[in-house]
Structure formats: structure tokens, C-alpha cells
XYZ file of C-alpha atoms in Angstrom:
740
model
C -25.115 -35.753 -69.018
C -26.809 -38.687 -69.718
C -24.965 -42.588 -69.541
C -24.008 -42.558 -73.720
C -23.009 -39.601 -74.539
C -25.298 -37.508 -77.269
C -23.032 -35.059 -80.079
C -26.118 -32.726 -80.100
C -26.459 -32.175 -76.224
C -23.201 -31.978 -76.377
C -22.984 -28.893 -78.605
C -26.298 -27.092 -76.533
C -24.138 -28.090 -73.085
C -21.284 -26.428 -74.424
C -22.739 -23.519 -75.811
C -24.693 -22.744 -73.164
C -22.000 -22.693 -70.273
C -20.223 -20.431 -72.218
C -23.048 -17.815 -72.584
C -23.638 -18.792 -68.902
C -20.005 -17.833 -68.324
C -20.307 -14.670 -70.638
C -23.147 -13.456 -69.208
C -25.511 -13.917 -71.077
C -28.514 -15.161 -69.198
C -31.208 -15.335 -71.379
C -29.165 -17.603 -74.928
C -27.857 -19.921 -71.727
C -31.110 -20.323 -70.535
C -32.636 -20.881 -73.747
C -29.625 -23.275 -74.418
C -30.310 -24.959 -71.391
C -33.709 -25.406 -72.103
C -33.496 -27.190 -75.072
C -31.209 -29.195 -73.549
C -33.153 -30.836 -71.606
C -35.861 -31.158 -73.532
C -33.152 -33.682 -76.211
C -32.552 -35.190 -72.897
C -34.821 -35.156 -70.416
C -32.856 -37.118 -67.005
C -30.048 -34.858 -67.461
C -29.933 -33.316 -63.823
C -27.251 -30.960 -64.576
C -29.087 -29.194 -67.561
C -31.825 -28.891 -65.004
C -30.169 -27.761 -62.204
C -28.169 -24.694 -63.739
C -30.887 -23.965 -65.514
C -32.506 -23.669 -61.836
C -29.002 -21.728 -62.062
C -29.475 -19.239 -63.922
C -33.628 -18.576 -62.844
C -31.639 -18.116 -59.493
C -29.941 -15.411 -61.224
C -32.373 -13.805 -62.700
C -34.855 -13.580 -59.784
C -36.975 -16.159 -60.767
C -37.339 -18.017 -57.674
C -40.517 -19.746 -57.902
C -38.679 -20.908 -61.259
C -35.608 -21.689 -59.589
C -36.697 -24.185 -57.628
C -39.088 -25.814 -59.697
C -35.646 -26.239 -61.897
C -33.388 -27.899 -58.724
C -36.501 -29.702 -58.088
C -36.521 -31.506 -61.017
C -32.326 -32.194 -60.811
C -32.738 -32.924 -56.416
C -34.826 -35.880 -58.053
C -32.944 -37.027 -60.621
C -29.349 -36.949 -58.093
C -30.134 -36.667 -55.041
C -27.030 -36.563 -53.379
C -25.472 -34.484 -55.200
C -24.937 -31.542 -52.237
C -24.516 -29.221 -54.704
C -28.071 -29.558 -56.171
C -29.458 -30.045 -53.213
C -27.237 -26.366 -51.684
C -28.798 -24.435 -54.317
C -32.049 -26.081 -54.191
C -32.154 -24.785 -50.284
C -30.176 -21.110 -50.573
C -33.905 -20.637 -53.393
C -36.140 -22.572 -50.638
C -34.616 -19.584 -48.334
C -34.947 -16.770 -50.428
C -38.663 -17.832 -50.554
C -38.970 -17.649 -46.732
C -39.147 -21.616 -46.893
C -36.841 -21.710 -43.800
C -37.603 -25.378 -43.019
C -37.242 -26.628 -46.381
C -34.139 -24.588 -46.431
C -32.690 -26.333 -43.834
C -33.841 -29.522 -44.427
C -32.027 -29.398 -48.097
C -28.603 -27.954 -46.231
C -29.164 -30.683 -43.931
C -29.459 -33.398 -46.657
C -26.381 -32.007 -48.423
C -24.390 -32.776 -45.325
C -25.723 -35.831 -44.989
C -24.242 -36.646 -48.789
C -21.068 -34.475 -48.345
C -20.372 -33.498 -44.749
C -16.966 -31.645 -45.236
C -19.132 -28.971 -47.579
C -18.395 -26.094 -45.656
C -20.725 -23.657 -47.322
C -23.817 -26.193 -46.721
C -22.516 -25.929 -42.739
C -22.121 -22.149 -43.096
C -25.785 -21.110 -44.809
C -28.436 -24.107 -42.511
C -25.576 -22.482 -39.472
C -27.416 -19.541 -40.635
C -30.190 -20.330 -41.058
C -30.971 -22.087 -37.030
C -29.454 -18.776 -35.727
C -31.772 -16.873 -36.964
C -34.489 -19.755 -35.470
C -33.085 -18.451 -32.143
C -30.846 -21.970 -32.016
C -28.244 -20.545 -31.176
C -26.846 -24.474 -29.603
C -27.299 -25.802 -33.745
C -25.968 -22.420 -35.582
C -23.398 -23.350 -33.680
C -22.146 -26.556 -34.420
C -22.880 -25.698 -37.773
C -20.542 -22.987 -38.337
C -17.923 -25.041 -36.573
C -18.844 -28.099 -39.264
C -17.796 -25.410 -41.119
C -14.355 -24.690 -40.554
C -13.545 -28.399 -40.050
C -12.839 -28.286 -43.440
C -12.507 -24.729 -44.355
C -10.897 -22.811 -41.077
C -9.919 -19.926 -42.480
C -13.624 -19.336 -43.740
C -14.240 -15.336 -43.153
C -18.063 -15.553 -42.940
C -17.900 -19.299 -41.045
C -15.180 -17.754 -38.280
C -17.077 -14.021 -38.584
C -20.768 -15.994 -37.632
C -19.363 -18.254 -35.064
C -17.489 -15.681 -33.364
C -20.205 -12.943 -33.357
C -22.374 -15.908 -31.895
C -20.045 -16.158 -28.933
C -19.667 -12.750 -28.378
C -23.620 -12.461 -27.902
C -23.483 -14.894 -26.001
C -20.809 -14.054 -23.317
C -18.237 -15.878 -24.556
C -16.435 -13.985 -24.871
C -12.827 -16.160 -24.311
C -14.107 -18.405 -26.654
C -14.973 -15.801 -28.912
C -11.728 -14.610 -29.710
C -9.918 -17.202 -31.259
C -12.375 -17.117 -34.614
C -12.794 -12.683 -35.142
C -8.970 -12.738 -34.228
C -8.663 -15.198 -37.333
C -10.647 -13.201 -39.308
C -9.470 -10.057 -38.838
C -6.130 -11.121 -39.399
C -6.443 -13.156 -42.705
C -9.072 -9.604 -44.143
C -7.073 -6.733 -42.303
C -8.745 -4.568 -45.109
C -11.782 -5.902 -44.221
C -14.323 -3.325 -42.411
C -16.005 -5.571 -40.838
C -13.349 -8.159 -39.321
C -12.079 -4.897 -38.617
C -15.785 -3.690 -36.659
C -16.116 -7.300 -35.277
C -13.541 -7.853 -33.831
C -13.444 -3.884 -32.365
C -17.136 -5.033 -30.685
C -15.257 -8.249 -28.859
C -12.692 -5.409 -27.336
C -15.435 -2.815 -26.588
C -16.860 -6.092 -24.787
C -13.684 -7.314 -23.419
C -13.600 -3.902 -21.814
C -9.795 -3.470 -23.920
C -11.220 -0.248 -24.963
C -7.589 1.440 -26.063
C -7.284 -1.619 -29.275
C -10.951 -1.800 -29.953
C -10.751 1.856 -30.972
C -8.074 1.133 -33.127
C -9.993 -1.386 -34.978
C -12.782 0.909 -35.439
C -11.635 3.958 -36.062
C -10.026 1.116 -39.610
C -13.518 -0.381 -39.931
C -14.748 3.590 -40.496
C -11.916 4.487 -42.739
C -12.102 0.941 -44.898
C -16.135 1.830 -44.970
C -17.664 5.145 -44.008
C -21.135 4.627 -44.662
C -21.824 2.392 -41.727
C -22.852 3.941 -38.936
C -22.011 -0.190 -36.753
C -18.303 0.880 -37.159
C -19.259 4.765 -36.334
C -21.015 3.783 -33.024
C -18.518 1.178 -31.916
C -15.518 3.952 -31.967
C -17.720 6.291 -30.620
C -18.704 3.771 -27.503
C -14.680 2.763 -27.316
C -13.995 5.788 -27.292
C -16.650 6.583 -24.411
C -15.979 3.521 -22.296
C -12.035 4.414 -22.735
C -12.795 8.034 -20.772
C -12.859 10.217 -23.544
C -16.351 10.836 -23.771
C -15.726 14.273 -25.215
C -14.019 12.226 -28.521
C -16.623 10.070 -28.334
C -20.008 12.526 -29.562
C -18.586 12.887 -33.281
C -18.869 9.636 -34.192
C -22.018 8.852 -32.533
C -23.642 11.766 -33.829
C -22.604 10.723 -37.244
C -23.433 7.141 -36.400
C -27.225 8.473 -35.795
C -26.890 10.538 -38.718
C -26.842 7.733 -41.327
C -28.895 5.038 -39.291
C -31.283 7.483 -37.632
C -33.624 4.868 -36.595
C -31.504 2.802 -34.497
C -31.890 3.451 -30.874
C -28.766 1.926 -29.799
C -27.009 4.624 -31.356
C -28.968 8.130 -29.408
C -28.194 5.573 -26.110
C -24.909 5.017 -26.174
C -24.799 9.027 -28.049
C -26.800 10.182 -24.617
C -24.101 8.457 -22.103
C -21.169 10.034 -23.633
C -23.107 13.630 -23.505
C -23.975 13.113 -20.458
C -20.298 12.111 -19.350
C -18.800 15.332 -20.716
C -21.251 17.831 -18.861
C -24.402 18.588 -21.419
C -26.882 16.588 -19.786
C -29.871 18.939 -21.963
C -28.657 17.266 -25.063
C -28.124 13.482 -22.463
C -31.693 14.406 -22.443
C -32.898 14.667 -25.662
C -30.357 11.846 -27.265
C -32.067 9.259 -24.351
C -35.846 10.523 -25.305
C -34.690 9.835 -29.007
C -33.340 6.453 -28.214
C -37.141 6.067 -26.176
C -38.997 7.001 -29.273
C -37.761 4.284 -31.306
C -37.918 1.390 -28.909
C -40.458 2.684 -25.904
C -39.899 -0.548 -24.570
C -36.267 -0.862 -24.693
C -35.799 -1.796 -20.791
C -32.074 -0.827 -21.154
C -33.081 2.991 -22.266
C -35.703 2.640 -19.895
C -32.918 2.277 -16.782
C -30.608 5.245 -18.237
C -33.154 7.538 -18.928
C -34.642 6.728 -14.860
C -30.972 7.253 -13.045
C -29.457 9.934 -15.294
C -27.820 12.835 -13.271
C -25.959 15.839 -14.264
C -22.282 15.710 -13.829
C -21.951 19.230 -13.458
C -25.117 20.956 -12.047
C -25.942 24.622 -13.148
C -26.822 25.163 -9.258
C -28.219 23.703 -5.690
C -32.089 24.123 -7.217
C -31.040 22.050 -10.744
C -29.343 19.327 -8.117
C -31.661 18.979 -6.717
C -34.449 18.438 -9.250
C -32.266 16.273 -10.800
C -32.723 14.102 -7.509
C -35.882 14.542 -7.794
C -36.232 13.062 -11.079
C -33.887 9.834 -9.752
C -36.444 8.858 -7.173
C -39.868 9.604 -9.375
C -37.383 7.298 -11.952
C -36.651 4.636 -10.231
C -39.732 4.415 -8.386
C -41.261 3.402 -11.681
C -38.572 0.641 -12.259
C -39.539 -0.764 -8.907
C -43.089 -0.937 -10.278
C -41.656 -2.117 -13.300
C -37.887 -3.941 -13.750
C -38.401 -4.523 -17.729
C -38.177 -8.744 -18.338
C -36.001 -10.087 -16.690
C -32.766 -11.325 -18.589
C -33.182 -7.936 -19.689
C -33.551 -6.024 -16.505
C -30.679 -8.323 -14.861
C -28.204 -7.233 -17.948
C -28.747 -3.575 -16.305
C -28.350 -4.540 -13.156
C -24.348 -5.656 -14.541
C -24.421 -2.707 -16.519
C -26.108 0.450 -15.647
C -24.629 2.229 -12.266
C -25.702 5.444 -9.631
C -22.080 6.798 -9.685
C -22.436 9.688 -10.580
C -25.576 10.271 -8.168
C -23.606 10.359 -4.660
C -21.288 13.262 -6.240
C -24.281 15.955 -5.900
C -25.205 17.609 -2.258
C -27.130 15.202 -0.059
C -27.923 11.979 2.065
C -28.308 9.739 -0.353
C -28.162 6.301 2.235
C -32.056 5.533 1.473
C -32.030 6.401 -2.606
C -28.707 3.854 -2.474
C -30.823 1.150 -0.420
C -34.396 1.611 -2.468
C -31.143 0.722 -5.329
C -30.351 -2.020 -3.528
C -34.432 -3.091 -3.411
C -34.141 -2.795 -7.202
C -30.724 -4.855 -7.666
C -32.100 -7.266 -5.205
C -35.384 -8.296 -6.785
C -34.720 -7.956 -10.696
C -31.947 -10.513 -9.217
C -33.729 -13.047 -7.429
C -35.981 -13.162 -10.289
C -33.280 -13.979 -12.963
C -31.445 -15.950 -10.715
C -32.727 -18.224 -8.525
C -30.592 -21.111 -8.399
C -27.532 -18.283 -7.245
C -29.878 -16.950 -4.063
C -28.832 -19.682 -1.734
C -26.419 -21.845 -0.986
C -24.956 -25.975 -0.230
C -22.277 -25.177 1.972
C -21.923 -23.632 5.330
C -18.621 -21.556 6.123
C -15.493 -23.946 7.335
C -17.328 -27.054 6.122
C -13.927 -27.955 3.945
C -11.767 -28.068 7.780
C -8.727 -26.724 5.432
C -7.667 -22.757 6.069
C -10.427 -19.925 5.564
C -11.458 -19.276 1.445
C -11.447 -15.618 1.298
C -11.914 -13.852 -1.787
C -11.492 -11.000 -4.076
C -13.561 -9.665 -6.740
C -12.049 -5.880 -7.968
C -11.927 -4.251 -11.876
C -9.147 -1.883 -10.209
C -6.515 -4.162 -9.353
C -3.868 -2.184 -10.834
C -2.405 1.110 -10.666
C -5.231 2.696 -9.386
C -6.406 3.296 -5.756
C -8.663 0.781 -5.416
C -5.570 -1.756 -6.057
C -3.752 1.580 -3.765
C -6.202 0.993 -0.201
C -6.891 -2.966 -0.661
C -3.774 -5.270 -2.143
C -2.194 -4.926 1.051
C -5.176 -7.251 2.361
C -4.849 -9.422 0.233
C -1.174 -9.599 0.207
C -0.594 -9.007 3.859
C -3.379 -11.240 4.989
C -1.313 -14.793 6.576
C -1.153 -18.027 3.946
C -0.696 -20.487 6.546
C -4.419 -19.624 8.036
C -6.162 -17.704 4.595
C -6.126 -19.255 1.011
C -6.559 -16.018 -1.467
C -8.362 -16.233 -4.197
C -8.015 -13.047 -6.931
C -10.378 -12.273 -9.338
C -9.568 -10.098 -11.871
C -12.128 -7.982 -14.089
C -9.969 -4.965 -15.464
C -8.041 -4.369 -18.589
C -5.143 -2.452 -17.577
C -2.895 -5.828 -15.901
C 0.148 -3.748 -14.744
C 2.967 -4.531 -12.577
C 0.589 -4.296 -9.302
C -1.754 -6.759 -10.823
C 1.790 -9.015 -11.241
C 2.624 -8.786 -7.647
C -0.711 -9.475 -6.532
C -0.527 -12.892 -9.450
C 2.500 -14.057 -7.876
C 1.386 -14.090 -4.330
C -2.036 -15.074 -3.841
C -2.926 -19.150 -4.630
C -5.136 -19.099 -7.238
C -5.824 -16.079 -9.059
C -8.493 -15.352 -12.407
C -8.874 -12.988 -15.424
C -13.046 -14.412 -16.037
C -13.469 -13.838 -19.849
C -16.273 -15.897 -19.682
C -19.759 -14.694 -19.323
C -20.864 -12.884 -16.524
C -23.124 -16.352 -15.578
C -19.359 -18.561 -16.060
C -17.675 -15.909 -13.537
C -20.323 -16.505 -11.107
C -20.557 -20.051 -10.786
C -16.109 -19.870 -10.687
C -17.332 -17.741 -7.169
C -19.594 -20.348 -6.178
C -17.388 -23.435 -7.319
C -14.699 -22.325 -5.064
C -16.621 -22.802 -2.632
C -15.646 -19.397 -0.716
C -16.100 -18.796 3.189
C -15.886 -15.092 3.414
C -16.244 -12.713 -0.756
C -15.144 -9.096 -0.538
C -15.693 -7.053 -3.435
C -14.018 -4.237 -3.399
C -15.460 -1.347 -5.255
C -19.051 -2.528 -6.131
C -20.314 1.110 -7.091
C -17.667 1.754 -9.150
C -18.175 -1.304 -11.519
C -21.576 -2.626 -12.501
C -20.735 -5.584 -13.256
C -19.598 -5.824 -9.499
C -22.810 -4.906 -8.534
C -24.809 -7.806 -10.397
C -22.820 -10.082 -8.475
C -22.949 -8.981 -4.976
C -26.580 -8.800 -5.380
C -26.465 -12.541 -5.982
C -25.429 -15.403 -2.852
C -21.987 -16.818 -3.796
C -20.251 -17.417 -0.239
C -21.860 -17.652 2.876
C -20.416 -14.544 3.987
C -20.744 -11.273 1.646
C -18.453 -8.457 2.182
C -18.046 -4.620 0.602
C -15.185 -2.336 1.197
C -15.304 1.133 0.566
C -13.307 1.497 -2.810
C -16.818 3.395 -3.927
C -16.954 4.723 -0.218
C -20.577 4.576 0.101
C -22.638 1.764 1.277
C -24.214 -0.768 -1.219
C -27.899 -0.828 0.149
C -28.120 -4.687 -1.120
C -29.447 -7.021 1.050
C -27.143 -9.513 0.257
C -23.573 -8.142 1.697
C -23.259 -9.528 4.997
C -20.675 -6.266 6.493
C -19.091 -3.623 4.637
C -15.688 -2.997 5.583
C -14.955 0.873 6.516
C -12.519 2.563 9.008
C -12.243 3.679 12.251
C -11.448 6.763 11.674
C -13.467 7.932 8.369
C -16.714 7.231 10.037
C -19.222 9.176 12.633
C -20.235 8.331 16.081
C -23.759 7.137 14.066
C -22.568 6.085 11.043
C -24.693 2.706 10.899
C -27.845 3.900 10.086
C -25.562 4.978 6.696
C -25.611 0.839 6.045
C -27.854 -1.611 5.276
C -25.331 -4.005 5.073
C -23.466 -4.056 9.311
C -20.860 -1.803 9.482
C -17.343 -2.815 10.059
C -14.615 -0.309 11.286
C -11.435 -1.472 11.044
C -8.112 0.227 12.644
C -7.638 3.968 11.673
C -8.039 3.898 7.569
C -8.838 0.618 7.802
C -5.812 -0.309 5.514
C -2.564 0.624 4.891
C -2.876 2.773 1.430
C 1.225 2.855 -0.188
C 2.658 5.482 0.010
C 2.791 8.175 -3.547
C 6.192 7.967 -5.992
C 8.557 10.192 -5.723
C 7.730 13.363 -7.613
C 10.157 14.036 -10.445
C 13.021 16.147 -9.855
C 13.498 18.525 -12.949
C 10.120 18.950 -14.042
C 10.687 23.267 -15.328
C 6.540 23.181 -15.353
C 6.480 26.238 -12.721
C 2.390 27.501 -11.899
C 3.213 29.787 -9.488
C 2.534 33.489 -10.368
C 5.210 35.483 -9.099
C 3.979 37.554 -5.437
C 0.465 35.445 -5.955
C 0.096 32.954 -3.671
C -0.933 28.863 -5.434
C -3.672 26.522 -4.336
C -4.978 23.417 -6.236
C -8.204 22.415 -5.932
C -7.146 18.081 -7.509
C -10.426 16.668 -7.011
C -12.130 15.451 -10.196
C -14.434 18.929 -11.083
C -17.963 16.481 -10.682
C -17.427 16.386 -7.169
C -17.750 19.778 -6.595
C -21.029 20.614 -5.874
C -22.187 24.484 -7.381
C -22.709 25.226 -3.436
C -18.853 25.821 -3.925
C -18.257 28.291 -5.805
C -18.242 30.994 -3.576
C -16.123 29.735 -1.105
C -13.366 28.703 -3.570
C -14.665 32.490 -4.962
C -14.360 33.739 -1.330
C -10.119 32.535 -0.406
C -9.441 34.003 -3.916
C -10.787 37.517 -3.208
C -10.084 37.482 0.094
C -5.674 35.988 -0.050
C -5.083 36.935 -3.729
C -4.414 33.489 -5.156
C -3.836 31.896 -8.158
C -6.427 28.659 -7.836
C -5.319 25.998 -9.919
C -7.939 22.707 -11.672
C -6.893 20.119 -13.654
C -8.658 18.701 -16.503
C -9.400 14.933 -16.670
C -12.636 16.220 -19.629
C -13.099 19.146 -21.821
C -16.564 18.909 -21.956
C -16.968 18.427 -17.581
C -14.055 21.053 -17.123
C -15.301 24.027 -19.795
C -18.804 23.651 -17.971
C -17.497 23.430 -14.702
C -14.982 27.040 -15.333
C -18.982 28.498 -16.897
C -20.511 28.476 -13.464
C -17.330 29.248 -11.341
C -16.288 32.124 -13.424
C -19.623 33.440 -12.579
C -19.101 33.206 -8.822
C -15.267 34.902 -9.314
C -16.912 37.418 -10.986
C -19.570 38.631 -8.317
C -17.002 38.430 -6.014
C -15.442 41.340 -8.461
C -12.699 38.339 -9.399
C -10.860 38.080 -13.317
C -11.198 34.339 -14.308
C -8.496 34.491 -16.533
C -6.615 36.550 -14.222
C -7.136 33.625 -11.611
C -8.227 30.776 -12.449
C -6.081 27.871 -14.526
C -6.810 24.457 -16.134
C -4.141 22.406 -16.543
C -4.064 18.978 -18.054
C -3.337 16.024 -16.981
C 0.597 14.930 -16.666
C 2.847 11.639 -16.427
C 2.369 10.796 -12.024
C 5.891 11.562 -11.149
C 5.699 15.535 -13.014
C 1.631 15.403 -10.970
C 3.383 14.573 -7.505
C 5.775 17.737 -8.019
C 2.852 20.171 -9.629
C 1.401 19.569 -5.607
C 4.445 19.714 -4.107
C 4.748 22.640 -5.705
C 1.385 24.525 -4.212
C 1.093 26.125 -1.439
C -1.936 24.964 -0.395
C -4.146 21.671 -1.368
C -8.148 22.819 -1.133
C -10.491 19.357 -0.841
C -13.770 19.153 -1.921
C -17.138 19.029 0.251
C -18.812 16.440 0.170
C -17.017 13.741 -1.486
C -14.121 14.317 -0.561
C -9.838 13.569 -1.402
C -9.199 10.148 -1.212
C -5.610 8.950 -3.081
C -5.458 12.713 -4.333
C -5.029 13.462 -0.887
C -2.898 11.286 0.075
C -0.682 11.951 -2.820
C -0.840 16.103 -1.466
C -0.303 14.696 1.963
C 2.867 12.583 1.314
C 5.016 14.364 -0.468
C 4.713 17.353 2.435
C 1.154 19.749 0.816
C -1.313 20.867 4.090
C -5.128 19.845 2.618
C -7.852 21.895 3.921
C -10.379 20.016 3.725
C -13.985 19.645 5.496
C -15.421 17.292 8.294
C -18.770 15.612 6.592
C -21.319 14.483 7.419
C -20.112 10.573 6.006
C -17.071 8.924 5.628
C -17.429 10.075 1.378
C -16.690 13.641 3.115
C -14.244 12.710 5.777
C -12.040 10.921 4.141
C -8.999 13.499 4.335
C -10.579 14.733 7.489
C -9.343 11.050 8.736
C -6.269 11.225 7.399
C -5.180 14.668 9.004
C -6.510 13.340 12.197
C -4.022 10.669 11.988
C -2.068 12.869 11.400
C -2.294 15.213 14.369
C -3.500 17.598 12.200
C -6.850 18.049 13.046
C -6.750 22.347 13.076
C -6.786 22.308 9.018
C -9.668 20.246 9.498
C -12.621 22.932 8.717
C -16.763 22.690 10.242
C -18.681 25.052 8.452
C -17.911 27.103 5.283
C -17.070 30.090 6.961
C -14.324 28.042 8.699
C -13.169 27.143 5.637
C -12.566 29.977 3.816
C -10.648 31.600 7.204
C -8.936 28.689 7.740
C -7.567 28.520 4.278
C -7.282 32.332 3.750
C -4.790 32.444 6.720
C -2.934 30.002 5.586
C -2.786 31.453 2.337
C -1.057 34.520 3.894
C 1.062 32.809 6.244
C 4.023 31.372 4.772
C 5.858 30.707 7.707
C 3.015 28.377 9.208
C 2.499 26.497 5.457
C 6.683 25.305 5.930
C 6.253 24.773 9.692
C 3.522 21.966 9.073
C 5.306 21.205 5.629
C 7.571 19.931 7.844
C 5.387 18.267 10.457
C 3.884 16.242 6.923
C 7.433 15.345 6.416
C 7.921 14.206 9.625
C 4.496 11.873 10.364
C 3.079 10.936 6.920
C 4.735 7.716 7.161
C 1.399 7.236 9.737
C -0.915 7.312 6.919
C 0.955 4.620 5.105
C 2.433 2.239 7.956
C -0.817 1.090 10.122
C 0.520 -2.470 12.187
C -3.195 -3.143 13.140
C -5.403 -3.574 9.463
C -4.346 -6.758 8.795
C -4.824 -8.916 12.180
C -7.757 -6.858 12.629
C -9.179 -7.458 9.611
C -7.603 -11.131 9.784
C -9.906 -11.359 13.240
C -13.009 -10.333 11.581
C -13.050 -12.846 9.013
C -12.527 -15.690 11.049
C -15.112 -14.445 13.909
C -17.586 -13.473 10.877
C -16.914 -17.150 8.701
C -17.299 -19.147 12.546
C -20.380 -17.032 13.454
C -22.581 -18.032 9.782
C -20.974 -21.293 10.247
C -23.042 -21.694 13.897
C -25.680 -19.965 12.496
C -26.068 -22.127 9.389
C -25.301 -25.315 11.802
C -28.631 -23.952 14.012
């Protein structure tokens, strides 16, 4: 108002405000206009006239009125903020940013202006400035929901997951009934691999806002990554129906369909994603490297590998933009390819070439080291990286390495990247000198590995977790090794050694690896023995008068050619075969395929085949002990499952594979002096399994031998000393080579 209040002006202002509050914008505007004529220098009147114009969509008028108000009152922060909002609505981002900044210079604690400026800066791609503005907004209003959300999402987009935790968790705590607060935290939990929590949050978001495709996509993604691909399909289809033009949704759907075994539908979804985003690098990689989980025939598996080869050719010629391709290196794997029959060592080497090339282009600063092994003068520094240092076969095999190294000679570093820390993890955490669970970006993690200035770095499970393959494609230590958590070579030129077991490898095994093959004694480890089976289990899988055979493997390990072997064993022995369901979609497709072969042998699948659901581990072991025989898979044999069977005394029939991945069970049997259970070919396997299923005394004799000797699988005192010798020799050799 003017310095000397005018009664008529006061009355006009009061009436204008009353009309404005009542939503009578036309009357309010006319009264504000009359007021500006009566008092042309009344900045508040011009400001409110601008507010009315903005509210009625007259942006140009609003800007004009706001400019006049700011001329009259240049230090009025709210007027500057509103002028900036109008300029932003007009598309003048630079002008809007200038006036938001002016408002903050007048009133630094003005949270709305700081938030609005942050939005503009984020839209302009200036993440650092946007972060600063959002943080400024939260100084004066620490519980401002939108500022918390935007800051958290900005940090999450940069991979700064541990920093994104506080604002997004706070937003959800403040607004538990807000769909966005739940959905955005769900997205963070997905990035953190905390899939169970992500699922709960995304489910809540879909209930609160069922028409938002982002929350259905988040729910489907959380379910898929949480190993429930079948359940993921419906929410992802719902998301695609709500947002048919967003390419990310059919890509997620394709991944879920592939994981559930519906490869034809997955291919169609990949195609839809690429129609929507033809140049999207992630979709190109996923489609190029996809293979069926349950091929209908050997011919289909061979055709899939031919497509894989062509797709890999295309990616090698054009991997995509540097950062986009490196993101794919961290998120796209070829795990399923190794379950298809054949020699894949050349394919894996070509894939390793692709990863190395992408990493060298995206992170050239991490291709060379500025230190040499042992130059620190202390204990030998050895680091272990894994996503599976919990109750998992990787920890079961290699936890003993970490715990067993002599702490007087070795300084142990462990980086655990998984999301399921448990008692096994806790033991390692308390055992080693340095332990971390990195929650930041990939680059933060890689930088931490280099900062440790290790002598030797061991990746325990390259191939299981794509993030590890991207790390392994960098040079982060003078000596870099892979263990056989995924029992195939990595194909990476940046890994110097592959640590395997002498019992696993055939005579000419080096040709299967780009890395130098190191054969540690026996299995190369001293794996943990199975837990004690349940004693009170009443579930009986037996059919009176018929032998009981189990196949414990994930069904994607069983190639089409093995169907005939199983059918021949069942036809000759009269046995009932029990499989275990890990995915309803996979089980459904596998049973349909096997049933055709069983029927061709004159068998009724309903009579001789059962699929059992998962059980608690001790109950599962009790069922394994109940079986007469375990039928191991060819090509990719049992690892932890064979340890379980042999550890509880159940005989296992297996093949002698060409590659380490198909020789795990055979190695165990040789170590137990039970090579008689290893078949050279399909005919020998059928004859051996049939004979054992018909000969109860022989099976009981085998059980007795297993009970006497099984401990030899789990107690190999030679392994850790051999590992220690290798580490010392490899570090010394690297130091000598660097010094020359």
C-alpha cells in the first residue's frame, strides 16, 4: 500500500482480496486494476494483479504486472519468485533462473525459490547446481516433501545411493500415504538390490495411485530382480497398457518373460522396446545377447546361439555411446548362454573383448596403475569382491579362503556388494581386517578398490553379477584373478589368473581360458558341509514298490538331449522322478517338453514325474536323503546340490564333462574314490542309473561308503597353503615384472 493510506484504496484492496479469496477472479482483477489507477506505485496491487493473471492463464499479462511490481519493490522475494514462475511458464528458463536467484539473494532462507531454482537447474542438466539449491531449500524447511524427493532422486540418478537414502526415506516417513514417496523409495531400493522392501513399497504405491505406470513398472522390476519373474509379468503388462509409448516398460517385461521361460514373448517385447527407442543401447544389448532358458529342442538352442553370435558381432561393431555401453557392461550378462550345450569359450572371449573395449573407452583413467605390487612394504594385501558372501554356494566354496589366510602374512580386504547380509556375512566381517558394503556409485566403488592399493584382487563370481564383470574389466590391482563362483572363464584380458581346482580341470584345460589357469588342490576349495537334515519331516515322496530318483538342478541346466536319457532311465527302472520348482514358468515349459519325450517312451508323465516346491533347507536335505539316487545334469553339473546329496549319503550318477562346469560332481566323486558313478556317455549313464535303481544292496553299500568318506569333500588342508603360495608368487612376479 502507499505510504499515506487512502480510505478508498484501502476499501478497494479489501474488496479485491475478498473476491480473490472467493475465487471470483474477474471481480478481483477489476478491483486490482482500479486500485493501480488510484495508486500507480502500489507494488502489492500490481503483484496481486499478476497473480490473478497467472491463475487465469494470461501469462504475458502476469509477466507484465509482475515486472511492474518488482520495479516498485525490487527486494520483495515473493514477487521475484512469482515473476520467475511466470517466466518459466512462458519458456524463458534463463530469465526465470535469474529471478529465482535474485529472490534468494534477498531472502536466502526462501525454500520455495531455492526449490524452484533447483528444478530449472536440474532440467538444464546442471546436477551440481540443482543439488545445492535443493539442499538450500531444506536448510530452512527440512521436511519439505518435494525438495526431499527431488534431491533423493537426483542423487539416485547419479548412483549416489547411500546419499539418496536419507532424503527419500525421510520423504516416505513423512508421507506414508503418498504414492510418489513410496514409489521413489521403491526405485532406490531396487538400485540397492533390496528387492523385498522395493516390492512392498511399490505395491503400496500402486494401491495409492493405480493409474501411474511408473509404480507398476517398479513393482514388476522388484519382483523380477527378487527372483519371481512369473509374478513380475502381470504388473509389467499393466504398466505397458497404461504407458504404451515408454520403451523401458516392454524391456523390463521382456526380461521377466525371458526369465520365466517364454522366449517368444520376450523377443516380441524386445522388438516393441526397440521400435519405441531404436537407438537405445540397453535394449540393443539385451536383445542381442538373449537366449532361451528352456529351448524346445537342440535345433532351437543352436539357432539361439547363432543369433547370439550375430548379436555379439553387431555390438562389437557398434557398442553404443561410451557411458551407455559401460552401463550395459554393468547390467547385462551372458549367464544363461553357458547353460546351452556346446563349447562357449570363444564366445566368452569375444564378450570379454567387448567388455574390455567398452571399459577402456569409458574409464581410460583406470587402465593403468600408479603403484606396483608389494611396494608398501607390509603384509601382502589381498582383496575379495563378491555379491554372494551370505548363505550361498559362493560363500560356501570360498568363505574358507578368506577366513583361512594367515593374517600375519596377509592383510585381507572384503567388499560385499549383495543385499542379503546374514550370519555368514557377519563371520567374514568379524574375521578380516577391512570389510565394506559399498552403497555408492560404481565409480565410487572402483575408486575405493584402487585406494586400497592392493597387491592381488580376487573376483569370486564374475558372470553371476554383471557389476562384477565391469569391475573386472578395469585394472584395479597389479594382480587380478577370478575364482570359479561361476565355473567358466571370464574372457577378460584384464584378469591375469583363473583359480580352479585340479580335480575339476581336464588335461588340456588351459585352452578354455584366456586367464592363466591355476589348479589348486582337489576342488580348489574346502566347501562347507551341508547342515543337518530335518528329523521330523513327514513329507514322503516315495511311491510304494518304486524307486525314487531326484534331479536337483535348476531346470534350465537340463538340455533337450537329456530328456531322452531321463525317459530311458524311467522306462527301464520304473522309478518316479522328482524335480524341484524354482520358477513356475520354467517348470511348466520344461515339464511340457519332457512330457512329450516320456510319452514317446510309452510313459505317463502324471505317473512317473513330480515337481515339488521349494522347502526350507533342512527339510530339503531330508528329502534328498530319502531318495534312492540323484541324477546329475550333463554339460553343467551340480555344485552345491551335489555337495548336499553326497554330504547326506545319497549316491549321485553324473557325466564326465569336457569343461569344468560339467565336471564338478565328477571331481567330487573321484575325491571320494567313487569314480564308478561317473558315466562316459548317455548309454553308460542310462545303464548305470538303471542298474543302481534296481539294486538296493548296492545303493546301501554306496551310502555306507559316503558316510565314511564324505568328510573328505569338506576337509582339504592343502588348499589354503596352496592359495597362499600362489598369492605370494603372483605378487612377487608382478613386482619383478614392473621393476624391469
